[in-house]
Short mmCIF file of C-alpha atoms and ligand atoms in Angstrom, two decimals:
data_model
loop_
_atom_site.label_atom_id
_atom_site.label_comp_id
_atom_site.label_asym_id
_atom_site.label_seq_id
_atom_site.Cartn_x
_atom_site.Cartn_y
_atom_site.Cartn_z
CA MET A 112 3.34 -16.17 -25.94
CA PRO A 113 2.72 -17.97 -22.84
CA ALA A 114 -0.39 -19.82 -22.62
CA SER A 115 -3.22 -18.36 -20.31
CA PRO A 116 -3.26 -19.80 -16.74
CA THR A 117 -5.46 -22.83 -16.04
CA PRO A 118 -6.85 -23.92 -12.59
CA GLN A 119 -4.04 -26.21 -12.20
CA ASP A 120 -1.48 -23.48 -12.38
CA TRP A 121 -3.15 -22.17 -9.23
CA PRO A 122 -3.42 -24.50 -6.38
CA PRO A 123 -6.31 -23.96 -3.92
CA LEU A 124 -5.12 -21.83 -0.91
CA PRO A 125 -7.01 -22.03 2.38
CA PRO A 126 -9.28 -18.63 2.70
CA ILE A 127 -8.11 -18.38 6.24
CA ARG A 128 -4.60 -18.04 5.22
CA THR A 129 -5.07 -15.67 2.28
CA GLY A 130 -7.96 -13.57 3.57
CA ILE A 131 -6.60 -12.59 6.98
CA ARG A 132 -3.44 -11.49 5.41
CA GLY A 133 -5.45 -9.42 2.83
CA ARG A 134 -3.85 -11.51 -0.22
CA CYS A 135 -5.32 -12.78 -3.41
CA PRO A 136 -7.23 -15.77 -2.99
CA ARG A 137 -6.00 -17.21 -6.38
CA CYS A 138 -2.06 -16.73 -6.20
CA GLY A 139 -1.65 -15.66 -2.37
CA GLU A 140 0.99 -12.96 -3.39
CA GLY A 141 -1.25 -10.00 -4.77
CA ARG A 142 -2.71 -7.63 -2.56
CA LEU A 143 -6.61 -7.74 -1.95
CA PHE A 144 -7.07 -4.04 -0.64
CA ASP A 145 -6.12 -0.62 -1.87
CA GLY A 146 -6.37 1.12 1.52
CA PHE A 147 -8.11 -0.27 4.77
CA LEU A 148 -11.22 -1.45 3.34
CA THR A 149 -11.42 -0.66 -0.09
CA LEU A 150 -11.07 -3.51 -2.51
CA ARG A 151 -8.75 -3.33 -5.77
CA ASP A 152 -10.20 -4.15 -9.18
CA HIS A 153 -7.73 -7.05 -9.74
CA CYS A 154 -4.80 -8.88 -8.49
CA ASP A 155 -1.67 -6.93 -9.11
CA ARG A 156 0.35 -10.28 -9.38
CA CYS A 157 -1.92 -12.84 -11.36
CA GLY A 158 -4.47 -10.40 -12.80
CA LEU A 159 -7.80 -12.13 -11.03
CA ASP A 160 -10.74 -9.80 -11.40
CA TYR A 161 -12.22 -9.05 -7.98
CA GLY A 162 -15.50 -8.36 -9.65
CA TYR A 163 -16.95 -11.44 -8.18
CA ALA A 164 -16.28 -10.12 -4.59
CA ASP A 165 -19.41 -8.91 -2.43
CA PRO A 166 -18.90 -9.61 1.05
CA ALA A 167 -21.84 -7.10 1.76
CA ASP A 168 -22.53 -6.48 5.62
CA GLY A 169 -20.71 -9.82 6.29
CA PRO A 170 -17.81 -8.45 8.25
CA ALA A 171 -19.82 -5.95 10.14
CA PHE A 172 -22.37 -8.60 11.11
CA PHE A 173 -19.44 -10.86 12.38
CA VAL A 174 -18.21 -7.72 14.30
CA ILE A 175 -21.57 -6.87 15.88
CA CYS A 176 -22.11 -10.27 16.88
CA PHE A 177 -18.71 -11.46 18.11
CA GLY A 178 -16.23 -8.58 18.08
CA CYS A 179 -18.04 -6.15 20.47
CA VAL A 180 -18.61 -8.72 23.14
CA PRO A 181 -15.26 -8.11 24.87
CA ALA A 182 -15.93 -4.41 24.57
CA VAL A 183 -19.28 -4.86 26.40
CA ILE A 184 -17.91 -6.94 29.00
CA PHE A 185 -14.96 -4.76 29.82
CA THR A 186 -17.20 -1.83 30.07
CA LEU A 187 -19.58 -3.45 32.34
CA TRP A 188 -16.80 -4.51 34.34
CA ILE A 189 -15.37 -1.14 34.86
CA GLU A 190 -18.90 0.23 35.54
CA LEU A 191 -19.98 -2.31 38.18
CA HIS A 192 -16.60 -2.55 39.94
CA PHE A 193 -15.66 0.95 40.11
CA ASP A 194 -18.69 3.04 39.42
CA PRO A 195 -16.62 5.54 37.55
CA PRO A 196 -17.52 9.04 36.06
CA LEU A 197 -18.24 9.24 32.60
CA TRP A 198 -14.82 10.52 31.44
CA VAL A 199 -13.24 7.54 32.35
CA HIS A 200 -15.37 5.23 30.01
CA LEU A 201 -14.17 8.11 27.21
CA VAL A 202 -10.69 7.10 27.88
CA THR A 203 -10.94 3.38 28.36
CA SER A 204 -14.23 1.92 27.19
CA LEU A 205 -14.52 4.01 23.98
CA PRO A 206 -11.18 3.43 22.72
CA PHE A 207 -11.39 -0.21 23.47
CA LEU A 208 -14.70 -0.77 21.82
CA LEU A 209 -13.27 1.09 18.72
CA LEU A 210 -10.23 -1.31 18.46
CA THR A 211 -12.44 -4.40 19.20
CA CYS A 212 -14.99 -3.22 16.29
CA ILE A 213 -12.54 -1.55 13.66
CA LEU A 214 -9.46 -3.68 13.67
CA PRO A 215 -11.26 -7.09 13.07
CA LEU A 216 -12.92 -5.74 9.66
CA ARG A 217 -10.26 -5.95 7.38
CA PRO A 218 -9.27 -9.45 8.07
CA LEU A 219 -12.94 -10.42 8.19
CA LYS A 220 -13.59 -8.70 4.60
CA GLY A 221 -10.51 -10.61 3.25
CA TRP A 222 -11.70 -14.03 4.80
CA LEU A 223 -15.30 -13.71 3.35
CA ILE A 224 -13.81 -12.59 -0.28
CA CYS A 225 -11.29 -15.45 -0.20
CA SER A 226 -14.20 -17.81 0.96
CA GLN A 227 -16.17 -16.68 -1.93
CA TYR A 228 -13.41 -17.31 -4.48
CA PHE A 229 -12.69 -20.72 -2.77
CA PHE A 230 -16.24 -22.29 -2.66
CA LYS A 231 -17.01 -20.59 -5.89
CA ALA A 232 -20.03 -18.75 -4.07
CA GLY A 233 -22.24 -16.65 -5.97
CA GLU A 234 -25.87 -15.71 -6.64
CA GLY A 235 -28.20 -18.51 -6.71
CA ARG A 236 -29.22 -19.77 -10.36
CA LEU A 237 -32.09 -22.03 -11.53
CA ALA A 238 -30.75 -25.28 -13.04
CA ALA A 239 -32.73 -24.69 -16.13
CA ASP A 240 -30.86 -21.55 -16.74
CA GLU A 241 -27.43 -23.17 -16.53
CA LYS A 242 -28.59 -26.00 -18.94
CA ASP A 243 -29.39 -22.97 -21.32
CA GLY A 244 -26.04 -21.37 -20.67
CA ARG A 245 -27.53 -18.30 -19.29
ZN1 ZN B 438 -3.53 -12.97 -7.47
#
């Protein structure tokens, strides 16, 4: 019976490399997602439990702060230069807005989850709790 894997069996993988590709942060081969944004329960290759993963609103925050900037600039540029009717925005600005807001969500979520694993991020605990083993 093979021994259970040790941390030495899994060299640290850069979260940017594994997360953007939607791969397991430990082995780099298993899939992280089941669908577009739904997280799997565990890695299908190494068995890593993804229960620790909680990116919360992180991906949406980054999209709101940075991803939508090109869409707003593009929309304003069209409006100010061409003063088009509303239907032009519906066929140009709206699809561009959806692309710049939806497409980055998955790689950002993967990157945040892999960063959580890489940096061992978790909820804060008091030092006294750790000494007591709680
Ligand atoms: Zn894995």
